[in-house]
Amino acid sequence: MKDTKHTASPARTPGVPIMDAEAIRRALRRIAHEIIEQNADLKSVVLAGIPLRGVEIARRLAEFIRDVAKIDIETGTIDVAMHRDDVGTRAELPVVHTSKLPLPLEGRTIIIVDDVLFTGRTARAAMDAISSFGRPARIQLAALVDRGHRELPIRADYVGKNLPTATREQIQVRLQNIDNEPDAVWLFKE
Amino acid sequence: MNWNRKDLLGLRELSADEINFILETADAFKQVGTREIKKVPALRGKTLINFFVEPSTRTRTSFELAAFRLSADVINISASTSSLTKGETLKDTARNLEALHADILVLRHSSAGAPQFLAQRLKSSVINAGDGAHEHPTQGLLDIYTIREKRGKIADLHVVIVGDILFSRVARSNIFALTKLGARVTLVGPSTLVPREFEKLGVTVSHEIENVLPEADVVNLLRIQHERQRKEYFPGIGEYTTLFGLTKERAKHLKPDCLVMHPGPINRGVEIDSEVADGLQSVILDQVTNGLAVRMAVLYLCGGIAA
């Protein structure tokens, strides 16, 4: 099932490359280091990816953390579609996915992982979804790209790349395992 | 796949892709039932009206709970509490409900086609919760969801539906969807209730249960609907049980992994023995649990589109 979150319409103008596979790899490795530094108790950390690409990014972060800290960090999936506040106002109904989180959440640090941080509404929906499973000790947010234009008081704890954009521009993240294309971040000028 | 139907009237008009999409959506909603807070805000602010012109507790309650879990507000209207008893037409009643800004109308009606009639005239979503002997799409979906969950697939399975097929909207919805998804379907029952005519739908008709049971992957037993029967269809309950009931003796001939299903309410000792209904092969209560997930999926998809 295709996720339409960041891939609304294929843009007509050619995309501007923002990150290539190596840049994405370095950004994720740096985020992994920051997660290790900021979480003394890594065993309590859960990397909860937002489908589809957030789940893949969480998996890669867990690999980097295993390489560096020799710890198998737990991962999960957090569905935001059924927690959004704009069902019925979007052109397409968001596709729901099954959430999977290691329970109970009490005492744990949940790191929400997504590909692009934009308005912050997805992150808000993710926090709402997490709350329905229990009450974690803390929730943090990691994004490969932060493109600005927040509509809610939300900021990321870990960012791969800060990218100033215009609202009408589109950011597309492509990941080999999801999209069958080389890893890349593209910017499309509408 | 993009869902673009505001109404769910039957499974006959759905594609295999659409049916599979509902089932996948139901997977996600089934998980919600295991959470500490079994409620999501997806349909917050929407109003659902359960309009049951024909009595039903099980289906109405399932839709009601599904709507609650999606944060919709619910009103229940039954035939006796509606103005239909005062001579108002179905269309006028429905238009009044729409004037109250109802977003989703779940309709159970004794006349086939009543949901379609309203769907063409209302902006609200219309969900068919059973119309006459026509279709009961959410029951068909929950049956198929349960088979898929237990057996991992639908294609190439042999599904045997036993009983009162002629009057059964559950059978019709099952037949339409199962054949689309590649299952082999055999209908079993007395010739008065399972006429050969059904073979036009791409199924096999049999009047002897003994030959069919050993090759079944699923046996779905339908309730004998006393309220719809006239005497000439049916010599008597005792004879039905003798010829077609899933007794514990007959159940011994089932494959070990054959699923036993029943849409409920069960007539114990008539179409199914208690030992079989409560036995290891029975998934009757799984059907009830899955009904909730499937109805959440349908309300989310149709209700989300209509807005």
CSV table of C-alpha atoms in Angstrom, one decimal:
chain,number,residue,atom,x,y,z
A,1,MET,CA,0.0,0.0,0.0
A,2,LYS,CA,1.5,3.3,-1.0
A,3,ASP,CA,1.9,6.0,1.6
A,4,THR,CA,0.9,9.3,0.2
A,5,LYS,CA,2.1,11.5,3.0
A,6,HIS,CA,5.0,13.1,1.3
A,7,THR,CA,4.5,12.0,-2.2
A,8,ALA,CA,1.3,13.7,-3.0
A,9,SER,CA,1.7,14.4,-6.7
A,10,PRO,CA,4.7,13.7,-8.9
A,11,ALA,CA,6.2,17.1,-9.4
A,12,ARG,CA,6.7,18.2,-13.0
A,13,THR,CA,9.9,20.1,-12.6
A,14,PRO,CA,13.0,18.1,-12.0
A,15,GLY,CA,13.9,17.7,-8.4
A,16,VAL,CA,16.9,19.3,-6.8
A,17,PRO,CA,19.0,16.7,-5.0
A,18,ILE,CA,19.4,17.7,-1.3
A,19,MET,CA,21.0,14.6,0.2
A,20,ASP,CA,22.5,11.5,-1.5
A,21,ALA,CA,22.9,8.0,0.0
A,22,GLU,CA,26.2,8.9,1.7
A,23,ALA,CA,24.8,12.1,3.2
A,24,ILE,CA,21.8,10.2,4.6
A,25,ARG,CA,24.1,7.6,6.0
A,26,ARG,CA,26.2,10.2,7.8
A,27,ALA,CA,23.2,12.1,9.1
A,28,LEU,CA,21.6,8.9,10.5
A,29,ARG,CA,24.9,7.8,12.1
A,30,ARG,CA,25.2,11.2,13.8
A,31,ILE,CA,21.7,11.0,15.1
A,32,ALA,CA,22.5,7.5,16.5
A,33,HIS,CA,25.5,9.0,18.3
A,34,GLU,CA,23.3,11.8,19.8
A,35,ILE,CA,20.7,9.2,20.9
A,36,ILE,CA,23.4,7.3,22.7
A,37,GLU,CA,24.8,10.4,24.3
A,38,GLN,CA,21.5,11.7,25.5
A,39,ASN,CA,20.0,8.5,26.8
A,40,ALA,CA,22.1,7.0,29.6
A,41,ASP,CA,19.7,4.0,29.8
A,42,LEU,CA,19.6,2.9,26.2
A,43,LYS,CA,17.8,-0.3,27.2
A,44,SER,CA,14.7,1.8,28.0
A,45,VAL,CA,14.7,3.4,24.6
A,46,VAL,CA,12.2,2.4,21.9
A,47,LEU,CA,12.6,3.8,18.3
A,48,ALA,CA,9.0,4.1,17.0
A,49,GLY,CA,8.9,4.7,13.3
A,50,ILE,CA,6.0,6.4,11.5
A,51,PRO,CA,5.1,4.3,8.4
A,52,LEU,CA,6.4,3.9,5.9
A,53,ARG,CA,9.8,5.6,5.8
A,54,GLY,CA,10.0,6.4,9.5
A,55,VAL,CA,9.9,2.7,10.2
A,56,GLU,CA,12.9,2.1,7.8
A,57,ILE,CA,14.8,5.0,9.3
A,58,ALA,CA,14.2,3.6,12.8
A,59,ARG,CA,15.5,0.2,11.7
A,60,ARG,CA,18.7,1.9,10.3
A,61,LEU,CA,19.2,3.9,13.5
A,62,ALA,CA,18.9,0.8,15.5
A,63,GLU,CA,21.7,-0.8,13.4
A,64,PHE,CA,24.0,2.2,13.9
A,65,ILE,CA,23.3,2.1,17.6
A,66,ARG,CA,24.1,-1.6,17.7
A,67,ASP,CA,27.4,-1.0,15.9
A,68,VAL,CA,28.5,1.7,18.3
A,69,ALA,CA,27.0,0.9,21.7
A,70,LYS,CA,26.6,-2.9,21.2
A,71,ILE,CA,23.0,-2.8,22.3
A,72,ASP,CA,20.0,-4.2,20.5
A,73,ILE,CA,17.6,-1.3,20.9
A,74,GLU,CA,13.9,-2.0,20.6
A,75,THR,CA,12.0,-0.7,17.6
A,76,GLY,CA,8.3,-0.3,16.9
A,77,THR,CA,5.7,1.1,14.5
A,78,ILE,CA,3.4,3.9,15.3
A,79,ASP,CA,0.3,4.5,13.1
A,80,VAL,CA,-0.7,8.1,13.0
A,81,ALA,CA,-3.5,7.9,10.4
A,82,MET,CA,-6.3,7.2,12.8
A,83,HIS,CA,-5.0,9.9,15.2
A,84,ARG,CA,-4.9,12.7,12.7
A,85,ASP,CA,-7.2,15.8,13.2
A,86,ASP,CA,-7.8,16.3,9.5
A,87,VAL,CA,-9.5,13.1,8.4
A,88,GLY,CA,-12.0,14.2,5.7
A,89,THR,CA,-10.2,17.5,5.0
A,90,ARG,CA,-7.4,15.9,3.0
A,91,ALA,CA,-7.7,14.9,-0.7
A,92,GLU,CA,-7.0,11.3,0.2
A,93,LEU,CA,-7.9,9.3,3.2
A,94,PRO,CA,-4.7,8.4,5.1
A,95,VAL,CA,-4.0,4.7,5.0
A,96,VAL,CA,-4.0,3.2,8.4
A,97,HIS,CA,-1.2,0.8,9.5
A,98,THR,CA,-0.9,-1.5,12.5
A,99,SER,CA,0.9,0.0,15.5
A,100,LYS,CA,3.4,-2.2,17.3
A,101,LEU,CA,5.1,-1.1,20.5
A,102,PRO,CA,6.8,-3.1,23.2
A,103,LEU,CA,4.5,-3.0,26.2
A,104,PRO,CA,4.2,-1.7,28.9
A,105,LEU,CA,5.5,1.8,28.0
A,106,GLU,CA,5.8,2.9,31.6
A,107,GLY,CA,9.4,4.0,32.4
A,108,ARG,CA,10.4,3.9,28.7
A,109,THR,CA,11.7,6.6,26.4
A,110,ILE,CA,9.9,6.6,23.1
A,111,ILE,CA,11.7,8.2,20.2
A,112,ILE,CA,9.3,9.0,17.4
A,113,VAL,CA,11.1,8.6,14.0
A,114,ASP,CA,9.9,10.2,10.8
A,115,ASP,CA,11.5,11.1,7.5
A,116,VAL,CA,10.4,14.7,7.2
A,117,LEU,CA,9.3,17.1,10.0
A,118,PHE,CA,7.0,19.8,8.5
A,119,THR,CA,3.9,21.2,10.3
A,120,GLY,CA,4.3,19.0,13.4
A,121,ARG,CA,0.8,17.6,13.0
A,122,THR,CA,2.1,14.1,12.4
A,123,ALA,CA,4.3,14.3,15.5
A,124,ARG,CA,1.3,15.4,17.5
A,125,ALA,CA,-0.8,12.5,16.2
A,126,ALA,CA,2.0,10.2,17.0
A,127,MET,CA,2.2,11.4,20.6
A,128,ASP,CA,-1.6,10.9,20.9
A,129,ALA,CA,-1.3,7.4,19.5
A,130,ILE,CA,1.5,6.6,22.0
A,131,SER,CA,-0.6,7.8,24.9
A,132,SER,CA,-3.3,5.3,24.0
A,133,PHE,CA,-0.8,2.5,24.8
A,134,GLY,CA,0.3,3.8,28.2
A,135,ARG,CA,2.4,6.5,29.8
A,136,PRO,CA,6.1,6.5,28.8
A,137,ALA,CA,8.6,8.3,30.9
A,138,ARG,CA,9.4,10.6,28.0
A,139,ILE,CA,8.8,11.0,24.3
A,140,GLN,CA,11.5,12.4,21.9
A,141,LEU,CA,11.4,13.2,18.2
A,142,ALA,CA,13.9,12.4,15.5
A,143,ALA,CA,13.6,13.4,11.8
A,144,LEU,CA,15.9,13.0,8.8
A,145,VAL,CA,14.9,16.4,7.5
A,146,ASP,CA,13.4,19.4,9.3
A,147,ARG,CA,11.9,21.7,6.6
A,148,GLY,CA,10.3,24.2,9.0
A,149,HIS,CA,6.8,25.7,8.8
A,150,ARG,CA,5.6,24.3,12.2
A,151,GLU,CA,2.0,24.8,12.9
A,152,LEU,CA,2.2,23.5,16.5
A,153,PRO,CA,4.7,24.1,19.4
A,154,ILE,CA,6.8,21.0,18.5
A,155,ARG,CA,10.5,20.7,17.8
A,156,ALA,CA,12.7,17.7,17.1
A,157,ASP,CA,15.3,16.4,19.5
A,158,TYR,CA,17.4,14.9,16.7
A,159,VAL,CA,17.6,16.3,13.1
A,160,GLY,CA,19.6,14.9,10.2
A,161,LYS,CA,19.4,18.1,8.1
A,162,ASN,CA,17.8,21.5,8.6
A,163,LEU,CA,16.4,22.6,5.3
A,164,PRO,CA,14.8,26.0,4.8
A,165,THR,CA,11.9,25.6,2.3
A,166,ALA,CA,9.0,27.5,0.9
A,167,THR,CA,5.6,26.1,1.9
A,168,ARG,CA,4.7,25.2,-1.7
A,169,GLU,CA,7.9,23.3,-2.3
A,170,GLN,CA,7.8,19.5,-1.8
A,171,ILE,CA,10.4,17.4,0.0
A,172,GLN,CA,10.6,13.7,-1.0
A,173,VAL,CA,12.6,11.1,0.8
A,174,ARG,CA,13.5,8.0,-1.2
A,175,LEU,CA,14.8,4.9,0.6
A,176,GLN,CA,16.1,1.8,-1.2
A,177,ASN,CA,14.1,-0.7,0.9
A,178,ILE,CA,10.8,1.1,0.6
A,179,ASP,CA,10.9,2.8,-2.8
A,180,ASN,CA,13.2,0.6,-4.8
A,181,GLU,CA,15.3,3.7,-5.7
A,182,PRO,CA,18.7,4.8,-4.4
A,183,ASP,CA,18.6,6.6,-1.0
A,184,ALA,CA,18.1,10.3,-1.6
A,185,VAL,CA,16.3,13.5,-0.5
A,186,TRP,CA,14.8,15.6,-3.3
A,187,LEU,CA,13.3,19.1,-3.3
A,188,PHE,CA,10.7,19.9,-5.9
A,189,LYS,CA,9.8,23.5,-6.7
A,190,GLU,CA,6.1,22.9,-7.2
B,1,MET,CA,-5.2,1.8,-3.4
B,2,ASN,CA,-7.4,4.8,-2.9
B,3,TRP,CA,-10.8,4.2,-1.2
B,4,ASN,CA,-13.4,6.3,-2.8
B,5,ARG,CA,-16.8,4.9,-1.7
B,6,LYS,CA,-18.9,6.9,0.7
B,7,ASP,CA,-21.3,3.9,1.0
B,8,LEU,CA,-21.0,0.2,1.7
B,9,LEU,CA,-24.1,-1.4,0.2
B,10,GLY,CA,-22.9,-4.8,-0.7
B,11,LEU,CA,-19.9,-6.9,-1.5
B,12,ARG,CA,-21.1,-7.8,-5.0
B,13,GLU,CA,-20.0,-4.4,-6.4
B,14,LEU,CA,-16.6,-4.4,-4.6
B,15,SER,CA,-13.4,-5.4,-6.4
B,16,ALA,CA,-11.0,-8.0,-4.8
B,17,ASP,CA,-8.6,-5.1,-4.2
B,18,GLU,CA,-11.2,-3.1,-2.3
B,19,ILE,CA,-12.2,-6.1,-0.2
B,20,ASN,CA,-8.5,-6.7,0.6
B,21,PHE,CA,-8.0,-3.1,1.4
B,22,ILE,CA,-10.9,-3.2,4.0
B,23,LEU,CA,-9.3,-6.3,5.6
B,24,GLU,CA,-5.9,-4.6,5.8
B,25,THR,CA,-7.5,-1.5,7.3
B,26,ALA,CA,-9.3,-3.8,9.8
B,27,ASP,CA,-5.9,-5.3,10.9
B,28,ALA,CA,-4.9,-1.9,12.1
B,29,PHE,CA,-8.1,-1.3,13.9
B,30,LYS,CA,-8.1,-4.7,15.5
B,31,GLN,CA,-4.9,-3.7,17.3
B,32,VAL,CA,-6.7,-0.7,18.8
B,33,GLY,CA,-8.8,-3.1,20.8
B,34,THR,CA,-5.7,-4.4,22.6
B,35,ARG,CA,-4.6,-0.9,23.8
B,36,GLU,CA,-4.9,0.5,27.2
B,37,ILE,CA,-7.1,3.3,25.7
B,38,LYS,CA,-9.3,1.5,23.1
B,39,LYS,CA,-10.3,4.7,21.4
B,40,VAL,CA,-8.8,6.8,18.5
B,41,PRO,CA,-9.9,10.2,17.4
B,42,ALA,CA,-10.4,9.4,13.7
B,43,LEU,CA,-14.1,10.2,13.5
B,44,ARG,CA,-14.2,12.8,16.3
B,45,GLY,CA,-17.0,15.2,15.8
B,46,LYS,CA,-18.9,13.0,13.4
B,47,THR,CA,-22.4,11.7,14.1
B,48,LEU,CA,-23.5,8.1,13.3
B,49,ILE,CA,-27.1,7.1,13.3
B,50,ASN,CA,-27.9,3.4,13.8
B,51,PHE,CA,-31.2,3.1,12.0
B,52,PHE,CA,-32.5,-0.4,12.6
B,53,VAL,CA,-35.9,-0.8,11.1
B,54,GLU,CA,-35.6,-4.6,11.7
B,55,PRO,CA,-34.6,-5.7,15.2
B,56,SER,CA,-30.9,-6.6,15.9
B,57,THR,CA,-28.9,-6.5,19.0
B,58,ARG,CA,-25.6,-8.0,17.9
B,59,THR,CA,-25.0,-6.0,14.8
B,60,ARG,CA,-26.3,-2.8,16.2
B,61,THR,CA,-24.1,-3.1,19.3
B,62,SER,CA,-21.1,-3.9,17.2
B,63,PHE,CA,-21.6,-0.8,15.0
B,64,GLU,CA,-22.2,1.2,18.1
B,65,LEU,CA,-19.0,0.1,19.8
B,66,ALA,CA,-17.1,0.5,16.6
B,67,ALA,CA,-18.3,4.1,16.4
B,68,PHE,CA,-17.4,4.8,20.0
B,69,ARG,CA,-13.9,3.5,19.4
B,70,LEU,CA,-13.5,5.9,16.5
B,71,SER,CA,-14.8,8.8,18.7
B,72,ALA,CA,-18.0,9.3,16.7
B,73,ASP,CA,-21.3,10.2,18.5
B,74,VAL,CA,-24.0,7.6,18.1
B,75,ILE,CA,-27.8,7.7,18.1
B,76,ASN,CA,-29.8,4.5,17.9
B,77,ILE,CA,-33.2,4.5,16.3
B,78,SER,CA,-35.3,1.4,16.0
B,79,ALA,CA,-38.5,0.9,14.1
B,80,SER,CA,-40.7,1.3,17.1
B,81,THR,CA,-39.1,4.6,18.2
B,82,SER,CA,-39.1,6.1,14.7
B,83,SER,CA,-41.9,7.9,13.0
B,84,LEU,CA,-42.1,5.1,10.5
B,85,THR,CA,-44.8,3.8,12.8
B,86,LYS,CA,-46.6,7.2,12.3
B,87,GLY,CA,-46.7,6.8,8.6
B,88,GLU,CA,-43.5,8.7,7.6
B,89,THR,CA,-41.8,7.3,4.6
B,90,LEU,CA,-38.3,5.9,4.8
B,91,LYS,CA,-37.0,8.7,2.6
B,92,ASP,CA,-38.5,11.4,4.8
B,93,THR,CA,-37.2,9.8,8.0
B,94,ALA,CA,-33.7,9.7,6.4
B,95,ARG,CA,-33.8,13.3,5.2
B,96,ASN,CA,-34.8,14.4,8.7
B,97,LEU,CA,-31.8,12.5,10.0
B,98,GLU,CA,-29.6,14.2,7.5
B,99,ALA,CA,-31.0,17.6,8.5
B,100,LEU,CA,-29.6,16.8,11.9
B,101,HIS,CA,-26.2,16.6,10.3
B,102,ALA,CA,-25.8,12.9,10.6
B,103,ASP,CA,-22.6,11.9,8.8
B,104,ILE,CA,-23.1,8.2,8.7
B,105,LEU,CA,-26.3,6.2,8.5
B,106,VAL,CA,-26.1,2.5,9.4
B,107,LEU,CA,-29.3,0.9,8.1
B,108,ARG,CA,-30.9,-2.4,8.8
B,109,HIS,CA,-34.1,-2.9,6.8
B,110,SER,CA,-36.4,-5.8,5.9
B,111,SER,CA,-36.5,-4.6,2.2
B,112,ALA,CA,-33.7,-5.4,-0.1
B,113,GLY,CA,-32.4,-2.3,-1.7
B,114,ALA,CA,-33.4,0.1,1.0
B,115,PRO,CA,-29.8,1.2,1.7
B,116,GLN,CA,-29.1,1.8,-2.0
B,117,PHE,CA,-32.3,3.9,-2.2
B,118,LEU,CA,-31.1,6.1,0.6
B,119,ALA,CA,-27.5,6.2,-0.5
B,120,GLN,CA,-28.5,7.7,-3.9
B,121,ARG,CA,-30.5,10.4,-2.1
B,122,LEU,CA,-28.3,11.4,0.8
B,123,LYS,CA,-25.0,13.1,1.2
B,124,SER,CA,-24.3,11.0,4.3
B,125,SER,CA,-22.5,7.7,4.2
B,126,VAL,CA,-24.9,4.8,4.1
B,127,ILE,CA,-23.7,1.5,5.5
B,128,ASN,CA,-25.9,-1.6,4.8
B,129,ALA,CA,-26.3,-3.5,8.1
B,130,GLY,CA,-28.5,-6.1,6.4
B,131,ASP,CA,-31.3,-5.5,3.8
B,132,GLY,CA,-33.9,-8.2,3.5
B,133,ALA,CA,-32.5,-11.4,1.9
B,134,HIS,CA,-30.0,-9.3,-0.2
B,135,GLU,CA,-26.7,-8.5,1.5
B,136,HIS,CA,-25.1,-8.1,4.9
B,137,PRO,CA,-21.7,-6.9,3.8
B,138,THR,CA,-20.0,-6.3,7.2
B,139,GLN,CA,-21.0,-9.9,8.2
B,140,GLY,CA,-19.5,-11.2,5.0
B,141,LEU,CA,-16.3,-9.2,5.6
B,142,LEU,CA,-15.9,-10.3,9.2
B,143,ASP,CA,-16.3,-13.9,8.1
B,144,ILE,CA,-13.7,-13.5,5.5
B,145,TYR,CA,-11.4,-11.6,7.9
B,146,THR,CA,-11.7,-14.5,10.4
B,147,ILE,CA,-10.8,-17.1,7.7
B,148,ARG,CA,-7.9,-15.0,6.5
B,149,GLU,CA,-6.7,-14.5,10.1
B,150,LYS,CA,-6.8,-18.2,11.0
B,151,ARG,CA,-5.7,-19.7,7.7
B,152,GLY,CA,-3.5,-17.0,6.3
B,153,LYS,CA,-5.3,-16.8,2.9
B,154,ILE,CA,-8.7,-17.1,1.2
B,155,ALA,CA,-7.6,-18.3,-2.3
B,156,ASP,CA,-8.1,-22.1,-2.9
B,157,LEU,CA,-9.8,-22.7,0.4
B,158,HIS,CA,-13.0,-24.8,0.2
B,159,VAL,CA,-15.7,-22.9,2.1
B,160,VAL,CA,-18.9,-24.8,2.9
B,161,ILE,CA,-22.0,-22.8,3.8
B,162,VAL,CA,-24.8,-24.8,5.3
B,163,GLY,CA,-28.4,-24.0,5.9
B,164,ASP,CA,-31.0,-21.5,4.9
B,165,ILE,CA,-29.2,-20.0,1.8
B,166,LEU,CA,-32.4,-18.8,0.1
B,167,PHE,CA,-33.3,-16.3,2.8
B,168,SER,CA,-29.8,-15.5,3.8
B,169,ARG,CA,-28.2,-12.2,3.1
B,170,VAL,CA,-25.1,-13.5,5.0
B,171,ALA,CA,-24.7,-16.3,2.5
B,172,ARG,CA,-25.0,-13.9,-0.4
B,173,SER,CA,-22.4,-11.5,0.9
B,174,ASN,CA,-20.1,-14.4,1.6
B,175,ILE,CA,-20.6,-15.9,-1.8
B,176,PHE,CA,-19.8,-12.7,-3.7
B,177,ALA,CA,-16.7,-12.0,-1.7
B,178,LEU,CA,-15.3,-15.5,-1.4
B,179,THR,CA,-15.6,-16.2,-5.1
B,180,LYS,CA,-13.9,-12.9,-5.9
B,181,LEU,CA,-11.0,-13.8,-3.6
B,182,GLY,CA,-10.6,-17.2,-5.2
B,183,ALA,CA,-12.2,-19.6,-2.7
B,184,ARG,CA,-14.2,-22.6,-3.7
B,185,VAL,CA,-17.7,-22.4,-2.3
B,186,THR,CA,-20.2,-25.2,-1.7
B,187,LEU,CA,-23.7,-24.5,-0.5
B,188,VAL,CA,-25.4,-27.3,1.4
B,189,GLY,CA,-29.0,-27.6,2.5
B,190,PRO,CA,-32.5,-28.9,1.6
B,191,SER,CA,-33.3,-28.2,-2.1
B,192,THR,CA,-36.1,-25.9,-1.0
B,193,LEU,CA,-33.6,-23.6,0.8
B,194,VAL,CA,-30.6,-24.2,-1.6
B,195,PRO,CA,-31.9,-24.2,-5.1
B,196,ARG,CA,-29.6,-25.1,-8.0
B,197,GLU,CA,-30.2,-21.5,-9.2
B,198,PHE,CA,-27.3,-20.5,-7.0
B,199,GLU,CA,-24.8,-22.3,-9.2
B,200,LYS,CA,-25.0,-19.2,-11.5
B,201,LEU,CA,-23.0,-17.4,-8.9
B,202,GLY,CA,-20.1,-19.7,-9.4
B,203,VAL,CA,-20.6,-22.1,-6.5
B,204,THR,CA,-21.4,-25.8,-6.1
B,205,VAL,CA,-24.8,-26.8,-4.7
B,206,SER,CA,-25.1,-30.0,-2.7
B,207,HIS,CA,-28.0,-31.5,-0.7
B,208,GLU,CA,-26.0,-34.0,1.2
B,209,ILE,CA,-23.7,-32.8,4.0
B,210,GLU,CA,-21.9,-36.1,4.6
B,211,ASN,CA,-19.9,-36.0,1.3
B,212,VAL,CA,-18.9,-32.4,1.7
B,213,LEU,CA,-17.7,-32.2,5.3
B,214,PRO,CA,-14.4,-34.2,4.9
B,215,GLU,CA,-13.1,-31.8,2.2
B,216,ALA,CA,-14.1,-28.6,3.8
B,217,ASP,CA,-11.5,-26.0,5.0
B,218,VAL,CA,-14.3,-23.9,6.6
B,219,VAL,CA,-17.8,-24.8,7.5
B,220,ASN,CA,-20.1,-21.8,8.0
B,221,LEU,CA,-23.4,-22.7,9.5
B,222,LEU,CA,-26.3,-20.3,9.1
B,223,ARG,CA,-29.0,-19.9,11.5
B,224,ILE,CA,-32.4,-21.3,10.6
B,225,GLN,CA,-34.4,-18.1,10.4
B,226,HIS,CA,-37.7,-19.1,11.9
B,227,GLU,CA,-39.0,-15.6,11.4
B,228,ARG,CA,-38.5,-15.7,7.6
B,229,GLN,CA,-39.7,-19.2,7.1
B,230,ARG,CA,-43.0,-20.4,5.9
B,231,LYS,CA,-43.8,-24.0,6.7
B,232,GLU,CA,-43.6,-25.4,3.2
B,233,TYR,CA,-39.9,-24.8,2.9
B,234,PHE,CA,-39.1,-26.9,5.8
B,235,PRO,CA,-40.5,-30.2,7.2
B,236,GLY,CA,-39.4,-29.6,10.8
B,237,ILE,CA,-36.5,-28.6,13.0
B,238,GLY,CA,-35.8,-32.3,14.0
B,239,GLU,CA,-35.5,-33.4,10.5
B,240,TYR,CA,-33.3,-30.5,9.6
B,241,THR,CA,-30.9,-31.4,12.4
B,242,THR,CA,-30.9,-35.0,11.4
B,243,LEU,CA,-30.1,-34.2,7.8
B,244,PHE,CA,-27.9,-31.1,8.0
B,245,GLY,CA,-27.0,-30.3,11.6
B,246,LEU,CA,-23.3,-30.2,12.5
B,247,THR,CA,-23.6,-32.9,15.2
B,248,LYS,CA,-20.6,-34.0,17.2
B,249,GLU,CA,-20.7,-37.3,15.2
B,250,ARG,CA,-20.5,-35.4,11.9
B,251,ALA,CA,-17.8,-33.1,13.2
B,252,LYS,CA,-15.5,-36.1,13.5
B,253,HIS,CA,-15.3,-36.2,9.7
B,254,LEU,CA,-14.0,-32.7,9.5
B,255,LYS,CA,-10.3,-32.1,8.7
B,256,PRO,CA,-8.4,-31.2,11.9
B,257,ASP,CA,-7.7,-27.7,10.8
B,258,CYS,CA,-11.2,-27.0,9.4
B,259,LEU,CA,-12.8,-23.9,10.9
B,260,VAL,CA,-16.3,-24.0,12.3
B,261,MET,CA,-18.2,-20.6,11.9
B,262,HIS,CA,-21.6,-19.3,12.7
B,263,PRO,CA,-22.8,-15.7,12.4
B,264,GLY,CA,-25.0,-16.1,15.5
B,265,PRO,CA,-27.2,-16.2,17.3
B,266,ILE,CA,-26.7,-20.0,17.6
B,267,ASN,CA,-29.6,-22.4,17.9
B,268,ARG,CA,-27.8,-25.0,19.9
B,269,GLY,CA,-28.9,-28.5,19.1
B,270,VAL,CA,-30.5,-27.3,15.8
B,271,GLU,CA,-27.8,-26.3,13.2
B,272,ILE,CA,-24.9,-27.1,15.5
B,273,ASP,CA,-24.3,-29.2,18.6
B,274,SER,CA,-23.1,-27.5,21.7
B,275,GLU,CA,-19.9,-29.6,21.8
B,276,VAL,CA,-19.0,-28.4,18.3
B,277,ALA,CA,-20.0,-24.7,18.9
B,278,ASP,CA,-17.7,-24.7,22.0
B,279,GLY,CA,-15.0,-27.0,20.5
B,280,LEU,CA,-11.5,-26.2,19.5
B,281,GLN,CA,-12.3,-25.8,15.8
B,282,SER,CA,-15.0,-23.2,16.5
B,283,VAL,CA,-14.1,-19.5,15.8
B,284,ILE,CA,-17.5,-18.2,16.5
B,285,LEU,CA,-16.4,-15.7,19.2
B,286,ASP,CA,-13.4,-14.6,17.0
B,287,GLN,CA,-16.0,-13.7,14.5
B,288,VAL,CA,-17.6,-11.3,17.0
B,289,THR,CA,-14.3,-9.7,18.0
B,290,ASN,CA,-13.3,-9.3,14.3
B,291,GLY,CA,-16.7,-7.8,13.5
B,292,LEU,CA,-15.8,-4.9,15.6
B,293,ALA,CA,-12.5,-4.3,13.8
B,294,VAL,CA,-14.1,-4.7,10.4
B,295,ARG,CA,-16.9,-2.3,11.2
B,296,MET,CA,-14.3,0.2,12.5
B,297,ALA,CA,-12.5,-0.1,9.2
B,298,VAL,CA,-15.7,0.4,7.2
B,299,LEU,CA,-16.8,3.4,9.2
B,300,TYR,CA,-13.4,5.0,8.9
B,301,LEU,CA,-13.2,4.4,5.2
B,302,CYS,CA,-16.7,5.4,4.2
B,303,GLY,CA,-17.1,8.1,6.9
B,304,GLY,CA,-13.7,9.6,6.1
B,305,ILE,CA,-14.6,9.9,2.4
B,306,ALA,CA,-18.1,11.4,2.9
B,307,ALA,CA,-16.8,14.5,4.8
